[in-house]
Amino acid sequence: MNNYSLLLKAATLAAISSSALAWSGCALAQAAAPAPAATAGTPAEAEDEIIVTGVARKDGLRKLDASFSISTASEEMIRETQPTSTADLLKIVPGVWVESSSGTAGANVFIRGFPSGGDAPYLTIQMNGSPIFPPPTLSFLENSSLFRLDDTVERVEVLRGGPSPIFSNGQPGATTNFILKKGTSTPQGSIRATLGSEGLYRGDFVVSGPVAENTTFMIGGFYRTSDGLRDTQFPADRGGQVTGSLTQKFDNGEVTVYARRLDDKNAFYTGIPLISNNGKISAYPGFDPGNDTLIGNEIRRVSIEVAPGATPVTKALDLGEGRGAKITTLGATFDFEFDAFQLSNKMNYLKGDANTRGLFTGGNPTSLTSYIASQVTAANRNAAVLAAAGRPATGGSATFVNGSGTVAGSQAVLEAGIWSVDKQLESFTDELRLSREIFSGNNLTIGGYFADYSSRDLWYLGNNVLLTVEPNARLVNVGLNNGVAVSRSGFVGSPFFDVNASYNGRNTALFLSDEWKVTPTLRVDAGARWERQKVDATLENNTTGVDLDGNPLTLYNNSAAILNGTYRTIEYAKSKISWTAGATYSITDRLNVFARANSGFAFPQFDNLRDGQFNVQTVKQYELGVKTSTRFYDLFLTGFYNRFKGLPFQQFVQNPDGTQTNLTRIGGSRAYGLEFEGAIRPITGFELATRGVVQDGKFKDFGENSGNRVSRQPKFLIALLPSYEFSTGLGEARLFGTFTHVGKRFSDVENQQALGSYETVDVGASLDIDDHLSFQATVENVFDKLALTEGNARIIGGAASGGTFLGRPIFGRHATLTAAYKF
């Protein structure tokens, strides 16, 4: 892959001709009847945009008047961003740090210095105002993995802090609400084709129109196949989705029902070998850090041993399934007015599978000679192995599993686990709100929220294989000279941690919110929420240290964890109250200031309870902000402070003897900072936008790590986004780009794995030939920058202080070309 050919050359020439630094990604061609983008050339839209997320009443609130921080993106802005995944879109949001280097699914998302070891525990993904799955994160499941972007999405609103702890599922971090298109009164639609230099072929469509008087429909979706942003030697991304809705309008309201089916398989990328020289990171010899991966055809299809027997029971795995999803979602929104009352209801039901088949790297690479020596030492120290062999080992040898001969002692090798996680998900959520104006300027809202959700889990973690350190790695077999077999078809280990669990959760909440326009320039609001969570679970117990085949001479399965047929149960119930209060003052119609305080919480989820973490996480947040928007400029500033307590931190770490330990800790943090986004439009057609954050987050009450910086999140991030629109003989053209600077970070809570600062440049160009035909071309990471999103997550401390180490870089340069036709 990544022989960029004519596609890359054409896209690069079209984009770089803009002489603009790129606004990340590509404005994919316009779809049916788009609303005007809240960007250059349409300042009125930016000034008067109405938002509905975090607002009590169904009719929403002008974004400029909101007493909280919220970012929005229209359909066109989403396409300009050209996100590699749903989570990757959130890079447009100040105060949100996204690590999307895992591919389409499995991102890590961090909010405003909230401490986290990964996944996205403080990010809620909503569709039409309903959480698609009530827990924001379970192990091996962050909820952006359950949602795919396509042309059926009209816009997105991302609320940080503010009143978020009061409504919906009470998320204290960020709530991302994807709002779907509805049917239209006249027939219309669009089709779009996308090609990518990584072997991407994608088609999108959306059609809408009337069914009957006051009844309209919308249907759309996508299908795509891709070799992947890293070369896996097989189709890395395959699948698509279809979404449909019906809207019925009445004299006093409307009802919309919608359905979505997602069936998608996505490669899951983890760490690769890199070189560190006094903190300066470079490529490992023979390994392209932007495009290569250890995954390949040789380890794609394997069988892991999961239960004992003379011939151990096996489970077939295919890494081609990656971290995909087969999900059906049904939902409805109901908005009516009855005399002085407004009634709103949002319902969502989800059912399906979200499994993981992934290669998880462990300890840093070593030479085969050193690896064999360590196995000789371990075998000779084991009395049972020594007795069965009859003599100690003095050496060993290795061969390639594929039959290509003996492996040289100088060959670099590493152990990596092939992990299998099955998740069967089901959830139902419903939120009901009733609003009424109590007196002039004062609106009171009461509501309730109910969620019932479950996960059926079957995990086999571990299953280490011995691999050559090269792209599309080869499997290696090792045997000792006293008859001991270190490996089986490359496997040097069996499962170290199994889970067979049935989890059920139920949350019930009541909330009250009041908004009062005290004067024409002063608006205040306050709210409170009571919520109760109840969880019950049944889990099968593990027996560890089991020899699966009863033969001490086969080291690869001598120390397995197995499900043993005994069970334990968990019963948990807890109630908690959250609150918020805010005010906004209009200095002018286009200049507002606001203040906000809230107190939120996060209940322990299924995996926390399984590991004995019953504490409720609490966070207090304070915000001060300024908002202004005119024809010539926009500016949104939010200063924030938060104090976090009760953080459960979980990490699977690699021990020196090759075993792994599930490490858990409880701690807290504090963070303060300034989010900013804005734009200037000095001349017609030209805009220079910016977004970013300056923040300082540190651990508190976290033992020896207290005072360390919160892991993974930069202290400073800024993006500059120039664009220029102009007319040509062919049609309306747009040149755009993004220059992004990401500050230094630490991969670990010990602050010993430093992740350096870096800059990237993206460029793009678009051409709308007429009202029907559009083209776009983009190049991302133009200069093929090497930069890390994380270090070695399986090692505590200074894993990257010098020499060879494992880390996960951003993707290399890639190009995209799209064409769309509206009708």
PDB file of C-alpha atoms in Angstrom, residues 555-800:
ATOM      1  CA  LEU A 555       5.725 -24.526  28.042  1.00  0.00           C
ATOM      2  CA  TYR A 556       3.277 -22.671  25.797  1.00  0.00           C
ATOM      3  CA  ASN A 557       0.240 -23.904  27.758  1.00  0.00           C
ATOM      4  CA  ASN A 558       1.650 -24.744  31.178  1.00  0.00           C
ATOM      5  CA  SER A 559       0.278 -21.677  32.958  1.00  0.00           C
ATOM      6  CA  ALA A 560      -3.185 -20.975  31.603  1.00  0.00           C
ATOM      7  CA  ALA A 561      -6.222 -19.318  33.123  1.00  0.00           C
ATOM      8  CA  ILE A 562      -9.411 -21.275  32.499  1.00  0.00           C
ATOM      9  CA  LEU A 563     -13.093 -20.795  33.239  1.00  0.00           C
ATOM     10  CA  ASN A 564     -13.792 -23.388  35.925  1.00  0.00           C
ATOM     11  CA  GLY A 565     -17.586 -23.786  36.083  1.00  0.00           C
ATOM     12  CA  THR A 566     -18.059 -22.003  39.405  1.00  0.00           C
ATOM     13  CA  TYR A 567     -19.701 -18.617  39.621  1.00  0.00           C
ATOM     14  CA  ARG A 568     -19.923 -15.484  41.706  1.00  0.00           C
ATOM     15  CA  THR A 569     -22.485 -12.727  41.656  1.00  0.00           C
ATOM     16  CA  ILE A 570     -22.377  -8.963  42.009  1.00  0.00           C
ATOM     17  CA  GLU A 571     -25.180  -6.821  43.321  1.00  0.00           C
ATOM     18  CA  TYR A 572     -24.722  -3.084  43.449  1.00  0.00           C
ATOM     19  CA  ALA A 573     -27.060  -0.176  44.081  1.00  0.00           C
ATOM     20  CA  LYS A 574     -26.256   3.466  44.678  1.00  0.00           C
ATOM     21  CA  SER A 575     -27.994   6.836  44.486  1.00  0.00           C
ATOM     22  CA  LYS A 576     -26.386  10.213  43.861  1.00  0.00           C
ATOM     23  CA  ILE A 577     -27.359  13.852  43.262  1.00  0.00           C
ATOM     24  CA  SER A 578     -25.822  16.234  40.729  1.00  0.00           C
ATOM     25  CA  TRP A 579     -26.513  19.920  40.167  1.00  0.00           C
ATOM     26  CA  THR A 580     -25.673  22.866  37.954  1.00  0.00           C
ATOM     27  CA  ALA A 581     -26.150  26.646  37.974  1.00  0.00           C
ATOM     28  CA  GLY A 582     -25.246  29.206  35.353  1.00  0.00           C
ATOM     29  CA  ALA A 583     -25.813  32.742  34.140  1.00  0.00           C
ATOM     30  CA  THR A 584     -25.229  34.667  30.943  1.00  0.00           C
ATOM     31  CA  TYR A 585     -25.142  38.428  30.501  1.00  0.00           C
ATOM     32  CA  SER A 586     -25.558  40.144  27.134  1.00  0.00           C
ATOM     33  CA  ILE A 587     -23.268  43.149  26.886  1.00  0.00           C
ATOM     34  CA  THR A 588     -24.555  43.605  23.349  1.00  0.00           C
ATOM     35  CA  ASP A 589     -26.634  41.420  21.049  1.00  0.00           C
ATOM     36  CA  ARG A 590     -23.350  39.994  19.716  1.00  0.00           C
ATOM     37  CA  LEU A 591     -21.236  39.910  22.894  1.00  0.00           C
ATOM     38  CA  ASN A 592     -22.116  37.706  25.876  1.00  0.00           C
ATOM     39  CA  VAL A 593     -20.311  36.592  29.016  1.00  0.00           C
ATOM     40  CA  PHE A 594     -21.260  33.564  31.109  1.00  0.00           C
ATOM     41  CA  ALA A 595     -20.440  31.727  34.311  1.00  0.00           C
ATOM     42  CA  ARG A 596     -21.233  28.132  35.266  1.00  0.00           C
ATOM     43  CA  ALA A 597     -20.694  25.725  38.149  1.00  0.00           C
ATOM     44  CA  ASN A 598     -21.693  22.094  38.349  1.00  0.00           C
ATOM     45  CA  SER A 599     -21.193  18.978  40.392  1.00  0.00           C
ATOM     46  CA  GLY A 600     -21.402  15.670  38.557  1.00  0.00           C
ATOM     47  CA  PHE A 601     -20.485  12.048  39.008  1.00  0.00           C
ATOM     48  CA  ALA A 602     -19.903   8.757  37.233  1.00  0.00           C
ATOM     49  CA  PHE A 603     -21.140   5.482  38.661  1.00  0.00           C
ATOM     50  CA  PRO A 604     -18.849   2.445  38.429  1.00  0.00           C
ATOM     51  CA  GLN A 605     -19.570   0.415  35.328  1.00  0.00           C
ATOM     52  CA  PHE A 606     -19.540  -3.342  34.803  1.00  0.00           C
ATOM     53  CA  ASP A 607     -15.770  -3.789  34.588  1.00  0.00           C
ATOM     54  CA  ASN A 608     -15.139  -1.592  37.637  1.00  0.00           C
ATOM     55  CA  LEU A 609     -17.519  -3.719  39.688  1.00  0.00           C
ATOM     56  CA  ARG A 610     -15.953  -6.953  38.441  1.00  0.00           C
ATOM     57  CA  ASP A 611     -12.571  -5.703  39.679  1.00  0.00           C
ATOM     58  CA  GLY A 612     -13.967  -4.643  43.076  1.00  0.00           C
ATOM     59  CA  GLN A 613     -14.045  -0.879  42.353  1.00  0.00           C
ATOM     60  CA  PHE A 614     -17.342   0.246  43.915  1.00  0.00           C
ATOM     61  CA  ASN A 615     -16.516   3.930  44.390  1.00  0.00           C
ATOM     62  CA  VAL A 616     -18.451   6.695  42.635  1.00  0.00           C
ATOM     63  CA  GLN A 617     -16.291   9.189  40.740  1.00  0.00           C
ATOM     64  CA  THR A 618     -17.131  12.839  41.438  1.00  0.00           C
ATOM     65  CA  VAL A 619     -16.136  16.003  39.623  1.00  0.00           C
ATOM     66  CA  LYS A 620     -16.794  19.652  40.340  1.00  0.00           C
ATOM     67  CA  GLN A 621     -16.401  22.081  37.435  1.00  0.00           C
ATOM     68  CA  TYR A 622     -16.326  25.868  37.181  1.00  0.00           C
ATOM     69  CA  GLU A 623     -16.429  27.862  33.948  1.00  0.00           C
ATOM     70  CA  LEU A 624     -16.162  31.499  32.856  1.00  0.00           C
ATOM     71  CA  GLY A 625     -16.630  32.406  29.235  1.00  0.00           C
ATOM     72  CA  VAL A 626     -16.935  35.059  26.560  1.00  0.00           C
ATOM     73  CA  LYS A 627     -18.820  34.660  23.277  1.00  0.00           C
ATOM     74  CA  THR A 628     -18.985  37.074  20.378  1.00  0.00           C
ATOM     75  CA  SER A 629     -19.847  36.660  16.718  1.00  0.00           C
ATOM     76  CA  THR A 630     -20.174  39.200  13.906  1.00  0.00           C
ATOM     77  CA  ARG A 631     -19.823  39.302  10.156  1.00  0.00           C
ATOM     78  CA  PHE A 632     -16.079  39.888  10.468  1.00  0.00           C
ATOM     79  CA  TYR A 633     -15.046  37.693  13.389  1.00  0.00           C
ATOM     80  CA  ASP A 634     -16.060  35.026  15.936  1.00  0.00           C
ATOM     81  CA  LEU A 635     -14.507  34.414  19.340  1.00  0.00           C
ATOM     82  CA  PHE A 636     -15.431  31.832  21.977  1.00  0.00           C
ATOM     83  CA  LEU A 637     -13.300  31.659  25.133  1.00  0.00           C
ATOM     84  CA  THR A 638     -13.941  29.377  28.100  1.00  0.00           C
ATOM     85  CA  GLY A 639     -11.813  29.260  31.221  1.00  0.00           C
ATOM     86  CA  PHE A 640     -12.359  26.120  33.288  1.00  0.00           C
ATOM     87  CA  TYR A 641     -11.332  24.503  36.544  1.00  0.00           C
ATOM     88  CA  ASN A 642     -12.238  20.985  37.642  1.00  0.00           C
ATOM     89  CA  ARG A 643     -11.513  18.794  40.646  1.00  0.00           C
ATOM     90  CA  PHE A 644     -11.820  15.057  40.190  1.00  0.00           C
ATOM     91  CA  LYS A 645     -12.037  12.347  42.882  1.00  0.00           C
ATOM     92  CA  GLY A 646     -12.442   8.583  42.908  1.00  0.00           C
ATOM     93  CA  LEU A 647     -10.754   7.736  39.605  1.00  0.00           C
ATOM     94  CA  PRO A 648     -10.331   3.968  39.067  1.00  0.00           C
ATOM     95  CA  PHE A 649      -7.252   3.349  36.908  1.00  0.00           C
ATOM     96  CA  GLN A 650      -6.796  -0.096  35.337  1.00  0.00           C
ATOM     97  CA  GLN A 651      -3.799  -1.353  33.368  1.00  0.00           C
ATOM     98  CA  PHE A 652      -2.646  -4.781  32.185  1.00  0.00           C
ATOM     99  CA  VAL A 653       1.133  -4.716  32.616  1.00  0.00           C
ATOM    100  CA  GLN A 654       3.828  -7.081  31.362  1.00  0.00           C
ATOM    101  CA  ASN A 655       5.977  -8.643  34.092  1.00  0.00           C
ATOM    102  CA  PRO A 656       9.667  -9.505  33.529  1.00  0.00           C
ATOM    103  CA  ASP A 657       8.834 -13.250  33.498  1.00  0.00           C
ATOM    104  CA  GLY A 658       6.343 -12.774  30.650  1.00  0.00           C
ATOM    105  CA  THR A 659       3.216 -13.002  32.802  1.00  0.00           C
ATOM    106  CA  GLN A 660       0.768 -10.130  33.035  1.00  0.00           C
ATOM    107  CA  THR A 661      -0.806  -8.377  35.995  1.00  0.00           C
ATOM    108  CA  ASN A 662      -4.106  -6.498  36.178  1.00  0.00           C
ATOM    109  CA  LEU A 663      -3.114  -3.346  38.073  1.00  0.00           C
ATOM    110  CA  THR A 664      -5.794  -1.103  39.592  1.00  0.00           C
ATOM    111  CA  ARG A 665      -5.480   2.205  41.466  1.00  0.00           C
ATOM    112  CA  ILE A 666      -7.802   4.877  42.841  1.00  0.00           C
ATOM    113  CA  GLY A 667      -6.924   8.566  42.725  1.00  0.00           C
ATOM    114  CA  GLY A 668      -7.970  12.031  41.671  1.00  0.00           C
ATOM    115  CA  SER A 669      -6.862  15.121  39.789  1.00  0.00           C
ATOM    116  CA  ARG A 670      -7.305  18.832  39.284  1.00  0.00           C
ATOM    117  CA  ALA A 671      -7.123  20.750  36.042  1.00  0.00           C
ATOM    118  CA  TYR A 672      -7.510  24.308  34.873  1.00  0.00           C
ATOM    119  CA  GLY A 673      -7.210  25.851  31.451  1.00  0.00           C
ATOM    120  CA  LEU A 674      -8.530  28.013  28.641  1.00  0.00           C
ATOM    121  CA  GLU A 675     -10.379  26.739  25.572  1.00  0.00           C
ATOM    122  CA  PHE A 676     -10.485  28.979  22.533  1.00  0.00           C
ATOM    123  CA  GLU A 677     -12.009  28.962  19.081  1.00  0.00           C
ATOM    124  CA  GLY A 678     -12.557  31.822  16.700  1.00  0.00           C
ATOM    125  CA  ALA A 679     -12.127  33.238  13.224  1.00  0.00           C
ATOM    126  CA  ILE A 680     -11.453  36.472  11.395  1.00  0.00           C
ATOM    127  CA  ARG A 681     -12.832  37.367   7.958  1.00  0.00           C
ATOM    128  CA  PRO A 682     -10.935  40.497   6.865  1.00  0.00           C
ATOM    129  CA  ILE A 683     -11.867  40.281   3.180  1.00  0.00           C
ATOM    130  CA  THR A 684     -14.580  38.592   1.176  1.00  0.00           C
ATOM    131  CA  GLY A 685     -13.924  34.884   0.746  1.00  0.00           C
ATOM    132  CA  PHE A 686     -10.976  34.595   3.143  1.00  0.00           C
ATOM    133  CA  GLU A 687     -11.169  33.251   6.691  1.00  0.00           C
ATOM    134  CA  LEU A 688      -8.491  32.409   9.228  1.00  0.00           C
ATOM    135  CA  ALA A 689      -9.929  30.254  11.998  1.00  0.00           C
ATOM    136  CA  THR A 690      -8.274  28.832  15.086  1.00  0.00           C
ATOM    137  CA  ARG A 691      -9.084  26.461  17.921  1.00  0.00           C
ATOM    138  CA  GLY A 692      -7.190  24.975  20.816  1.00  0.00           C
ATOM    139  CA  VAL A 693      -6.603  24.743  24.536  1.00  0.00           C
ATOM    140  CA  VAL A 694      -4.048  25.674  27.178  1.00  0.00           C
ATOM    141  CA  GLN A 695      -4.461  23.469  30.244  1.00  0.00           C
ATOM    142  CA  ASP A 696      -2.655  22.100  33.258  1.00  0.00           C
ATOM    143  CA  GLY A 697      -3.917  18.808  34.661  1.00  0.00           C
ATOM    144  CA  LYS A 698      -2.207  17.008  37.553  1.00  0.00           C
ATOM    145  CA  PHE A 699      -2.903  13.930  39.630  1.00  0.00           C
ATOM    146  CA  LYS A 700      -4.000  14.397  43.239  1.00  0.00           C
ATOM    147  CA  ASP A 701      -4.350  11.801  46.026  1.00  0.00           C
ATOM    148  CA  PHE A 702      -2.614   9.316  43.749  1.00  0.00           C
ATOM    149  CA  GLY A 703       0.199   8.080  45.962  1.00  0.00           C
ATOM    150  CA  GLU A 704       3.703   8.555  44.587  1.00  0.00           C
ATOM    151  CA  ASN A 705       2.231   9.847  41.327  1.00  0.00           C
ATOM    152  CA  SER A 706       0.545  12.831  42.992  1.00  0.00           C
ATOM    153  CA  GLY A 707       1.702  16.014  41.298  1.00  0.00           C
ATOM    154  CA  ASN A 708       2.470  14.266  38.025  1.00  0.00           C
ATOM    155  CA  ARG A 709       0.789  15.520  34.900  1.00  0.00           C
ATOM    156  CA  VAL A 710      -2.393  13.760  33.808  1.00  0.00           C
ATOM    157  CA  SER A 711      -1.322  11.219  31.216  1.00  0.00           C
ATOM    158  CA  ARG A 712      -1.735  11.494  27.454  1.00  0.00           C
ATOM    159  CA  GLN A 713      -3.125  15.055  27.311  1.00  0.00           C
ATOM    160  CA  PRO A 714      -1.091  18.011  25.945  1.00  0.00           C
ATOM    161  CA  LYS A 715      -0.702  21.219  27.923  1.00  0.00           C
ATOM    162  CA  PHE A 716      -1.013  23.232  24.728  1.00  0.00           C
ATOM    163  CA  LEU A 717      -2.755  22.515  21.439  1.00  0.00           C
ATOM    164  CA  ILE A 718      -3.526  24.936  18.644  1.00  0.00           C
ATOM    165  CA  ALA A 719      -4.843  24.597  15.109  1.00  0.00           C
ATOM    166  CA  LEU A 720      -4.783  27.324  12.458  1.00  0.00           C
ATOM    167  CA  LEU A 721      -7.302  26.900   9.655  1.00  0.00           C
ATOM    168  CA  PRO A 722      -7.044  29.239   6.656  1.00  0.00           C
ATOM    169  CA  SER A 723      -9.552  28.984   3.807  1.00  0.00           C
ATOM    170  CA  TYR A 724     -10.354  30.943   0.675  1.00  0.00           C
ATOM    171  CA  GLU A 725     -13.482  30.801  -1.485  1.00  0.00           C
ATOM    172  CA  PHE A 726     -13.609  32.229  -5.002  1.00  0.00           C
ATOM    173  CA  SER A 727     -15.392  31.908  -8.312  1.00  0.00           C
ATOM    174  CA  THR A 728     -13.853  30.246 -11.365  1.00  0.00           C
ATOM    175  CA  GLY A 729     -14.983  29.603 -14.902  1.00  0.00           C
ATOM    176  CA  LEU A 730     -16.003  26.113 -13.815  1.00  0.00           C
ATOM    177  CA  GLY A 731     -17.783  27.019 -10.594  1.00  0.00           C
ATOM    178  CA  GLU A 732     -17.245  27.914  -6.948  1.00  0.00           C
ATOM    179  CA  ALA A 733     -13.870  26.822  -5.561  1.00  0.00           C
ATOM    180  CA  ARG A 734     -12.614  26.534  -1.993  1.00  0.00           C
ATOM    181  CA  LEU A 735      -9.043  26.065  -0.766  1.00  0.00           C
ATOM    182  CA  PHE A 736      -8.574  25.083   2.857  1.00  0.00           C
ATOM    183  CA  GLY A 737      -6.019  23.734   5.251  1.00  0.00           C
ATOM    184  CA  THR A 738      -4.951  23.054   8.814  1.00  0.00           C
ATOM    185  CA  PHE A 739      -1.678  23.544  10.657  1.00  0.00           C
ATOM    186  CA  THR A 740      -1.811  21.767  14.039  1.00  0.00           C
ATOM    187  CA  HIS A 741       0.663  21.988  16.911  1.00  0.00           C
ATOM    188  CA  VAL A 742       0.352  19.391  19.700  1.00  0.00           C
ATOM    189  CA  GLY A 743       2.362  19.946  22.859  1.00  0.00           C
ATOM    190  CA  LYS A 744       4.349  17.474  24.920  1.00  0.00           C
ATOM    191  CA  ARG A 745       2.554  14.723  26.810  1.00  0.00           C
ATOM    192  CA  PHE A 746       3.310  11.675  28.940  1.00  0.00           C
ATOM    193  CA  SER A 747       2.058   8.217  28.028  1.00  0.00           C
ATOM    194  CA  ASP A 748       2.051   6.969  31.625  1.00  0.00           C
ATOM    195  CA  VAL A 749       0.940   8.187  35.044  1.00  0.00           C
ATOM    196  CA  GLU A 750       4.575   7.934  36.221  1.00  0.00           C
ATOM    197  CA  ASN A 751       5.504  10.622  33.648  1.00  0.00           C
ATOM    198  CA  GLN A 752       8.475   8.555  32.476  1.00  0.00           C
ATOM    199  CA  GLN A 753       7.298   7.788  28.935  1.00  0.00           C
ATOM    200  CA  ALA A 754       7.553  11.207  27.302  1.00  0.00           C
ATOM    201  CA  LEU A 755       5.617  11.872  24.119  1.00  0.00           C
ATOM    202  CA  GLY A 756       7.157  14.774  22.263  1.00  0.00           C
ATOM    203  CA  SER A 757       5.422  17.730  20.671  1.00  0.00           C
ATOM    204  CA  TYR A 758       4.710  17.692  16.950  1.00  0.00           C
ATOM    205  CA  GLU A 759       3.139  19.603  14.060  1.00  0.00           C
ATOM    206  CA  THR A 760       1.081  18.365  11.139  1.00  0.00           C
ATOM    207  CA  VAL A 761      -0.158  19.984   7.950  1.00  0.00           C
ATOM    208  CA  ASP A 762      -3.242  18.982   5.946  1.00  0.00           C
ATOM    209  CA  VAL A 763      -4.380  20.572   2.681  1.00  0.00           C
ATOM    210  CA  GLY A 764      -7.508  20.404   0.560  1.00  0.00           C
ATOM    211  CA  ALA A 765      -9.466  21.900  -2.316  1.00  0.00           C
ATOM    212  CA  SER A 766     -13.060  21.654  -3.517  1.00  0.00           C
ATOM    213  CA  LEU A 767     -14.984  22.651  -6.621  1.00  0.00           C
ATOM    214  CA  ASP A 768     -18.764  22.955  -6.984  1.00  0.00           C
ATOM    215  CA  ILE A 769     -19.345  22.985 -10.716  1.00  0.00           C
ATOM    216  CA  ASP A 770     -23.057  23.717 -10.414  1.00  0.00           C
ATOM    217  CA  ASP A 771     -25.912  22.987  -8.046  1.00  0.00           C
ATOM    218  CA  HIS A 772     -25.537  19.288  -8.763  1.00  0.00           C
ATOM    219  CA  LEU A 773     -21.901  18.230  -9.233  1.00  0.00           C
ATOM    220  CA  SER A 774     -19.032  18.624  -6.734  1.00  0.00           C
ATOM    221  CA  PHE A 775     -15.446  17.397  -6.381  1.00  0.00           C
ATOM    222  CA  GLN A 776     -13.003  17.403  -3.471  1.00  0.00           C
ATOM    223  CA  ALA A 777      -9.331  16.473  -3.020  1.00  0.00           C
ATOM    224  CA  THR A 778      -7.285  16.389   0.179  1.00  0.00           C
ATOM    225  CA  VAL A 779      -3.968  15.245   1.556  1.00  0.00           C
ATOM    226  CA  GLU A 780      -3.603  14.630   5.286  1.00  0.00           C
ATOM    227  CA  ASN A 781      -0.274  14.674   7.131  1.00  0.00           C
ATOM    228  CA  VAL A 782       1.329  16.153   4.021  1.00  0.00           C
ATOM    229  CA  PHE A 783       4.882  15.898   5.363  1.00  0.00           C
ATOM    230  CA  ASP A 784       4.419  12.327   6.660  1.00  0.00           C
ATOM    231  CA  LYS A 785       5.181  13.401  10.215  1.00  0.00           C
ATOM    232  CA  LEU A 786       6.238  10.769  12.753  1.00  0.00           C
ATOM    233  CA  ALA A 787       4.455  11.477  16.044  1.00  0.00           C
ATOM    234  CA  LEU A 788       3.208   9.319  18.906  1.00  0.00           C
ATOM    235  CA  THR A 789      -0.220   9.113  20.504  1.00  0.00           C
ATOM    236  CA  GLU A 790       0.928   6.637  23.160  1.00  0.00           C
ATOM    237  CA  GLY A 791       3.979   4.719  24.316  1.00  0.00           C
ATOM    238  CA  ASN A 792       4.048   1.154  25.603  1.00  0.00           C
ATOM    239  CA  ALA A 793       0.842   0.776  27.615  1.00  0.00           C
ATOM    240  CA  ARG A 794       1.973  -2.637  28.937  1.00  0.00           C
ATOM    241  CA  ILE A 795       5.058  -1.348  30.753  1.00  0.00           C
ATOM    242  CA  ILE A 796       5.208   0.856  33.845  1.00  0.00           C
ATOM    243  CA  GLY A 797       7.800   3.603  33.831  1.00  0.00           C
ATOM    244  CA  GLY A 798      10.468   4.557  31.319  1.00  0.00           C
ATOM    245  CA  ALA A 799       9.746   2.231  28.435  1.00  0.00           C
ATOM    246  CA  ALA A 800      10.919   4.727  25.839  1.00  0.00           C
TER     247      ALA A 800
END
